[in-house]
Tab-separated table of N, CA and C in Angstrom:
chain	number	residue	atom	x	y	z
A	1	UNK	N	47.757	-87.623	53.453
A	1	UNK	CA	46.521	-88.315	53.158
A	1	UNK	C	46.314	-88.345	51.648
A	2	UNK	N	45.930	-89.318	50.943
A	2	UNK	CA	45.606	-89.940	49.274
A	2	UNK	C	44.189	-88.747	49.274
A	3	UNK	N	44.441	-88.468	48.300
A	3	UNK	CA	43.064	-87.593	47.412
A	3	UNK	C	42.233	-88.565	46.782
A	4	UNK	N	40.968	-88.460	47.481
A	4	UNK	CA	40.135	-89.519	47.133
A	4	UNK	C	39.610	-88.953	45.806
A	5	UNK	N	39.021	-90.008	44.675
A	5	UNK	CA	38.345	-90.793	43.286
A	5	UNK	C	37.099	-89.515	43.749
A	6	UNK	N	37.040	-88.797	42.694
A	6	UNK	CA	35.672	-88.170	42.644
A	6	UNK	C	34.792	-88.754	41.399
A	7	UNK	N	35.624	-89.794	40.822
A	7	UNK	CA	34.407	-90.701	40.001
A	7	UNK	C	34.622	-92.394	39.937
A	8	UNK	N	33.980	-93.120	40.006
A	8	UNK	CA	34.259	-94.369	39.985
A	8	UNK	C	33.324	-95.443	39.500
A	9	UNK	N	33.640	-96.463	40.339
A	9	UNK	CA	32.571	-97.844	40.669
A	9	UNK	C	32.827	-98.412	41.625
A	10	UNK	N	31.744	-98.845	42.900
A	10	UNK	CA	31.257	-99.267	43.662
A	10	UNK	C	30.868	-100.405	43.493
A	11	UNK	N	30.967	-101.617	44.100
A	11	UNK	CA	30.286	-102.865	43.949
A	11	UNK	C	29.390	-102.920	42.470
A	12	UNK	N	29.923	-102.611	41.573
A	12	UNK	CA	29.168	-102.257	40.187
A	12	UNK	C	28.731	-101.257	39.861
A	13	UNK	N	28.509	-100.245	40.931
A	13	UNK	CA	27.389	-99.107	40.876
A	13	UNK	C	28.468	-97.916	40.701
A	14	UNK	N	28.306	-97.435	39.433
A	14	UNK	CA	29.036	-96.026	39.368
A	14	UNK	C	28.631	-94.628	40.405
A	15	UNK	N	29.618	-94.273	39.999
A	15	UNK	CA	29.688	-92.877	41.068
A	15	UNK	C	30.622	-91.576	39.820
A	16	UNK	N	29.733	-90.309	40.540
A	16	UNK	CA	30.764	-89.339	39.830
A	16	UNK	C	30.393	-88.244	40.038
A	17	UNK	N	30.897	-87.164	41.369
A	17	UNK	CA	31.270	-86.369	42.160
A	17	UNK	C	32.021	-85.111	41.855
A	18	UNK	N	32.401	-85.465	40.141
A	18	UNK	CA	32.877	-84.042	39.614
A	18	UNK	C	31.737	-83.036	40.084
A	19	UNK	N	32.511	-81.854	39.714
A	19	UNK	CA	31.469	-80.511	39.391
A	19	UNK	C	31.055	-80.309	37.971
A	20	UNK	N	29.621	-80.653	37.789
A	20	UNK	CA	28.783	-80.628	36.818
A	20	UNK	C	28.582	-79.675	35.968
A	21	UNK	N	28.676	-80.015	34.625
A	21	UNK	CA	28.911	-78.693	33.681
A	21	UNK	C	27.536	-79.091	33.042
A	22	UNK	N	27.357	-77.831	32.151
A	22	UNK	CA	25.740	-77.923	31.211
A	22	UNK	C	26.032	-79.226	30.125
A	23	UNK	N	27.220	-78.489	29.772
A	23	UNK	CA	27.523	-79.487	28.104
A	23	UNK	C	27.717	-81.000	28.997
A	24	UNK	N	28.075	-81.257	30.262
A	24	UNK	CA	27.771	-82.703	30.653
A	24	UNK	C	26.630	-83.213	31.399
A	25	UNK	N	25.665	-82.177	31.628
A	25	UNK	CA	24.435	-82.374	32.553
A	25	UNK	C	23.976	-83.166	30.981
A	26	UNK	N	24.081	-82.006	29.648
A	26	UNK	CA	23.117	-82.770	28.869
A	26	UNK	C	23.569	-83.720	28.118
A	27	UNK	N	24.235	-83.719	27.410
A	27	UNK	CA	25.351	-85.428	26.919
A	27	UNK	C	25.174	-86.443	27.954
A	28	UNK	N	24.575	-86.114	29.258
A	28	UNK	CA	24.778	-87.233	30.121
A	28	UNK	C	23.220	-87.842	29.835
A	29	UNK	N	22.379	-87.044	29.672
A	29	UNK	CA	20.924	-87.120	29.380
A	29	UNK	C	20.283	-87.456	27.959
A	30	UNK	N	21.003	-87.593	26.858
A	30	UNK	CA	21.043	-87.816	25.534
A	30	UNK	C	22.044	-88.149	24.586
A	31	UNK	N	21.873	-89.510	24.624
A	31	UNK	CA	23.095	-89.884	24.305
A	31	UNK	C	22.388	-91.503	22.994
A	32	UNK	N	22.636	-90.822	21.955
A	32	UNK	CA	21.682	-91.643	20.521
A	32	UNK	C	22.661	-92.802	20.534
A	33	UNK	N	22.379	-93.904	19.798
A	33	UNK	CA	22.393	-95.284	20.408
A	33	UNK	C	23.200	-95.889	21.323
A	34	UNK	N	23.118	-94.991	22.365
A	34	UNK	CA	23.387	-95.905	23.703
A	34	UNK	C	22.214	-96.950	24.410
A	35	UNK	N	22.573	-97.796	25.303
A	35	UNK	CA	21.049	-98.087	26.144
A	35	UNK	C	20.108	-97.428	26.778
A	36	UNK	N	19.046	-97.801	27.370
A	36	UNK	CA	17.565	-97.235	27.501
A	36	UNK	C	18.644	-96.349	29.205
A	37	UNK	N	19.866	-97.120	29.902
A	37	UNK	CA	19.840	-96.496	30.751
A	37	UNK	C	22.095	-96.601	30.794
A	38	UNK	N	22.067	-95.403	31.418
A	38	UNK	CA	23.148	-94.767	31.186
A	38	UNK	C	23.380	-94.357	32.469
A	39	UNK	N	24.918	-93.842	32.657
A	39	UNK	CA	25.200	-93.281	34.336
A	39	UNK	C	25.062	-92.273	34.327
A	40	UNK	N	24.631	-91.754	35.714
A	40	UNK	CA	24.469	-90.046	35.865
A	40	UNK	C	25.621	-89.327	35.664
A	41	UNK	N	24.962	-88.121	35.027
A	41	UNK	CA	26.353	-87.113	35.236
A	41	UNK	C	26.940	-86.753	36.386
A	42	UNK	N	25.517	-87.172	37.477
A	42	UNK	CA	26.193	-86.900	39.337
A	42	UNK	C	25.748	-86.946	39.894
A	43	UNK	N	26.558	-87.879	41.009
A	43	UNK	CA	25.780	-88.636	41.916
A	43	UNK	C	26.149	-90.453	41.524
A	44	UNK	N	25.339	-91.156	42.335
A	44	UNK	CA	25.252	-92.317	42.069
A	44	UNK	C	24.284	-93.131	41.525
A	45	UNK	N	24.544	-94.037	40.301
A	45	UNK	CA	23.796	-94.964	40.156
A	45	UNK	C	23.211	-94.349	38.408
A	46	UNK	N	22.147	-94.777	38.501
A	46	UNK	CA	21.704	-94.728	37.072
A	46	UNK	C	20.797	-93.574	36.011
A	47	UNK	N	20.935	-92.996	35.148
A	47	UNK	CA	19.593	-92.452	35.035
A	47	UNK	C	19.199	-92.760	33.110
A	48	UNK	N	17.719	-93.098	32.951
A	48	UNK	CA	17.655	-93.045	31.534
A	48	UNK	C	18.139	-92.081	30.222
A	49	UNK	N	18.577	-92.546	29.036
A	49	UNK	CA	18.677	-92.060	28.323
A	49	UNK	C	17.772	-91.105	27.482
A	50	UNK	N	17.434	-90.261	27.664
A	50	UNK	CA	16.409	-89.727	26.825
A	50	UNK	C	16.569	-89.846	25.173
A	51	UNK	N	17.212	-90.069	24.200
A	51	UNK	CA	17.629	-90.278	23.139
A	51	UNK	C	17.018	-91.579	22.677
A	52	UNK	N	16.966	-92.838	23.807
A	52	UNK	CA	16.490	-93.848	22.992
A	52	UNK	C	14.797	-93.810	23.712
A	53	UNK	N	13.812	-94.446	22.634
A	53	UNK	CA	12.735	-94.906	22.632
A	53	UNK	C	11.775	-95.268	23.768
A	54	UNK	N	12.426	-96.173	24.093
A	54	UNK	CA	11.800	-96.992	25.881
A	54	UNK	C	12.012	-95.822	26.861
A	55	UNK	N	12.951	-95.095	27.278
A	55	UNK	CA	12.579	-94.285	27.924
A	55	UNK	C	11.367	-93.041	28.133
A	56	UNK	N	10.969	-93.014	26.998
A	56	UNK	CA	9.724	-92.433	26.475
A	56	UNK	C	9.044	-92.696	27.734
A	57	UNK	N	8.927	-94.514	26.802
A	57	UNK	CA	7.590	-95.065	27.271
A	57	UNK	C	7.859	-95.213	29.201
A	58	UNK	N	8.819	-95.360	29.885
A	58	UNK	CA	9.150	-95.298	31.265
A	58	UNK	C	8.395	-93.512	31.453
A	59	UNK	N	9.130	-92.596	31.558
A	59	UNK	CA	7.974	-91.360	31.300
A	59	UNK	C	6.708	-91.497	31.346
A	60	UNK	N	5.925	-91.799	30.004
A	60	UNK	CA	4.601	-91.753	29.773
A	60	UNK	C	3.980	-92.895	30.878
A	61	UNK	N	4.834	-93.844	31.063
A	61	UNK	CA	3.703	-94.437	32.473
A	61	UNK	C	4.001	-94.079	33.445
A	62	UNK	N	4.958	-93.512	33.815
A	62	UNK	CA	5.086	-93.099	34.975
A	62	UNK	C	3.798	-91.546	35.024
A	63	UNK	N	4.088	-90.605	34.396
A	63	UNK	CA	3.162	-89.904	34.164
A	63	UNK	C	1.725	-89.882	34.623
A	64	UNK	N	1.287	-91.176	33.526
A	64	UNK	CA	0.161	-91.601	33.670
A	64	UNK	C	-0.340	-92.097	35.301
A	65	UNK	N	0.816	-92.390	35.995
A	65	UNK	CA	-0.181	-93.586	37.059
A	65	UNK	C	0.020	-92.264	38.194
A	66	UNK	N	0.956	-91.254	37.610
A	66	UNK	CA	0.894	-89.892	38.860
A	66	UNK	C	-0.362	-88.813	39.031
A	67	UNK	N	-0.986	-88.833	37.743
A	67	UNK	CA	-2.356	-88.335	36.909
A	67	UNK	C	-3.266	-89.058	37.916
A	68	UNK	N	-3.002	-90.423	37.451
A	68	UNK	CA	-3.961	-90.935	38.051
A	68	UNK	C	-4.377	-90.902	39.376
A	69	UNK	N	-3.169	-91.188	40.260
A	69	UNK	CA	-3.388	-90.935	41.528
A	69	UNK	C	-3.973	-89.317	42.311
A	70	UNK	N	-3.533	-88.272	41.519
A	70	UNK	CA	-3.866	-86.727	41.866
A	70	UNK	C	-5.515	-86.996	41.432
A	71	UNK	N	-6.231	-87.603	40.412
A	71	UNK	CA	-7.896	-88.230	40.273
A	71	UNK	C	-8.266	-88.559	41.514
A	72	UNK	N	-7.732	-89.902	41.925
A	72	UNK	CA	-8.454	-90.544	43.318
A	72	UNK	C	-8.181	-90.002	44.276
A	73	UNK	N	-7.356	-89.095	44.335
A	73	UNK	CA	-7.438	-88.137	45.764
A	73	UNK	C	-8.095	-87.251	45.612
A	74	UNK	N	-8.661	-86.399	44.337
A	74	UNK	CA	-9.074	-85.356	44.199
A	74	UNK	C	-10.356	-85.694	44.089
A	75	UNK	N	-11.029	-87.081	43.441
A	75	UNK	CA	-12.393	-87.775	43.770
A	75	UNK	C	-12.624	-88.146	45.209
A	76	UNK	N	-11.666	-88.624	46.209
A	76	UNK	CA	-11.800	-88.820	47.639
A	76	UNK	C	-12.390	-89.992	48.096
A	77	UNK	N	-11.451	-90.958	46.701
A	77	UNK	CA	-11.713	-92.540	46.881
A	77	UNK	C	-10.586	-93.149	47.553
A	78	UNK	N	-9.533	-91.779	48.211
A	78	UNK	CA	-8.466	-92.634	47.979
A	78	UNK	C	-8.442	-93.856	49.321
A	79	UNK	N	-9.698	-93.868	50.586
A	79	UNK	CA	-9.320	-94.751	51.203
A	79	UNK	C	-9.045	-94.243	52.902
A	80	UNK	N	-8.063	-93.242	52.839
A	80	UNK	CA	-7.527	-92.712	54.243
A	80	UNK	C	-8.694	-92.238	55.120
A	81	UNK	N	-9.656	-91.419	54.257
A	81	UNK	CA	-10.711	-90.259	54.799
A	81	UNK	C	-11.490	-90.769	55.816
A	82	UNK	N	-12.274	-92.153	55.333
A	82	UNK	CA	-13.064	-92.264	55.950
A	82	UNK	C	-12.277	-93.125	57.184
A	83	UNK	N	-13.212	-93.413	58.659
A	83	UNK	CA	-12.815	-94.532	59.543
A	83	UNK	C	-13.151	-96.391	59.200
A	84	UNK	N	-12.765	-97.480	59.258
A	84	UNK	CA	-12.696	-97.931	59.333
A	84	UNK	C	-13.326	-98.892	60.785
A	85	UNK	N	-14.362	-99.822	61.166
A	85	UNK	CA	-14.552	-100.444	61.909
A	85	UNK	C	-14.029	-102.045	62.098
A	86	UNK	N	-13.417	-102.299	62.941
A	86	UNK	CA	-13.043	-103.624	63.595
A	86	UNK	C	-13.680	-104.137	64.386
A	87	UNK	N	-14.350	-105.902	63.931
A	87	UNK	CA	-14.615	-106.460	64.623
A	87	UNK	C	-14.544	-107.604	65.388
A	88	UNK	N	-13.745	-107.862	66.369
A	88	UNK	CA	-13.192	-109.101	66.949
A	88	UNK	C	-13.978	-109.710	67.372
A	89	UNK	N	-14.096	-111.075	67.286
A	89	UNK	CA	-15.267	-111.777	68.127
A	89	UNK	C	-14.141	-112.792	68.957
A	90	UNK	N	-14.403	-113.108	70.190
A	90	UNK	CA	-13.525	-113.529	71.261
A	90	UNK	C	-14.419	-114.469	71.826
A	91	UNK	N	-14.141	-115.340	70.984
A	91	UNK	CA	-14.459	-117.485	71.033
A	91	UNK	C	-13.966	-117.610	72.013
């Protein structure tokens, strides 16, 4: 039996199944002028660069709208709590 690719590409989508070292967990995570998004050190598919700029800002809103949501549940606007009434009228 062939020893299968523990790193590759998939229909475009990288892959890479090595065993993960520190010095590549973080080079995989900071990497100065590369793009906003880069391949994982492991696993499949994509993850941002922390080194460039825009990823920041992906962070800080993401952040923000998780903040936000732990507010409206913790105010108890979020909607679920209360019941809801339906009314059909049958013309």
């Amino acid at each position: 039996m062939a020893d299968k690719s523990t790193s590759g590409e998939i229909l475009g989508v990288p892959y890479n199944f090595e065993r993960p070292s520190i010095g590549r967990m973080l080079s995989a995570y900071w990497k100065p002028g590369e793009r906003m998004i880069v391949e994982k050190p492991f696993g499949i598919g994509y993850t941002l660069n922390l080194a460039n700029w825009r990823s920041w800002i992906v962070v800080a809103v993401a952040a923000v709208l998780l903040w936000q949501e732990s507010q409206t549940d913790a105010d108890g606007e979020g909607g679920a709590e209360e019941p809801v009434e339906v009314i059909v009228d049958d013309d």
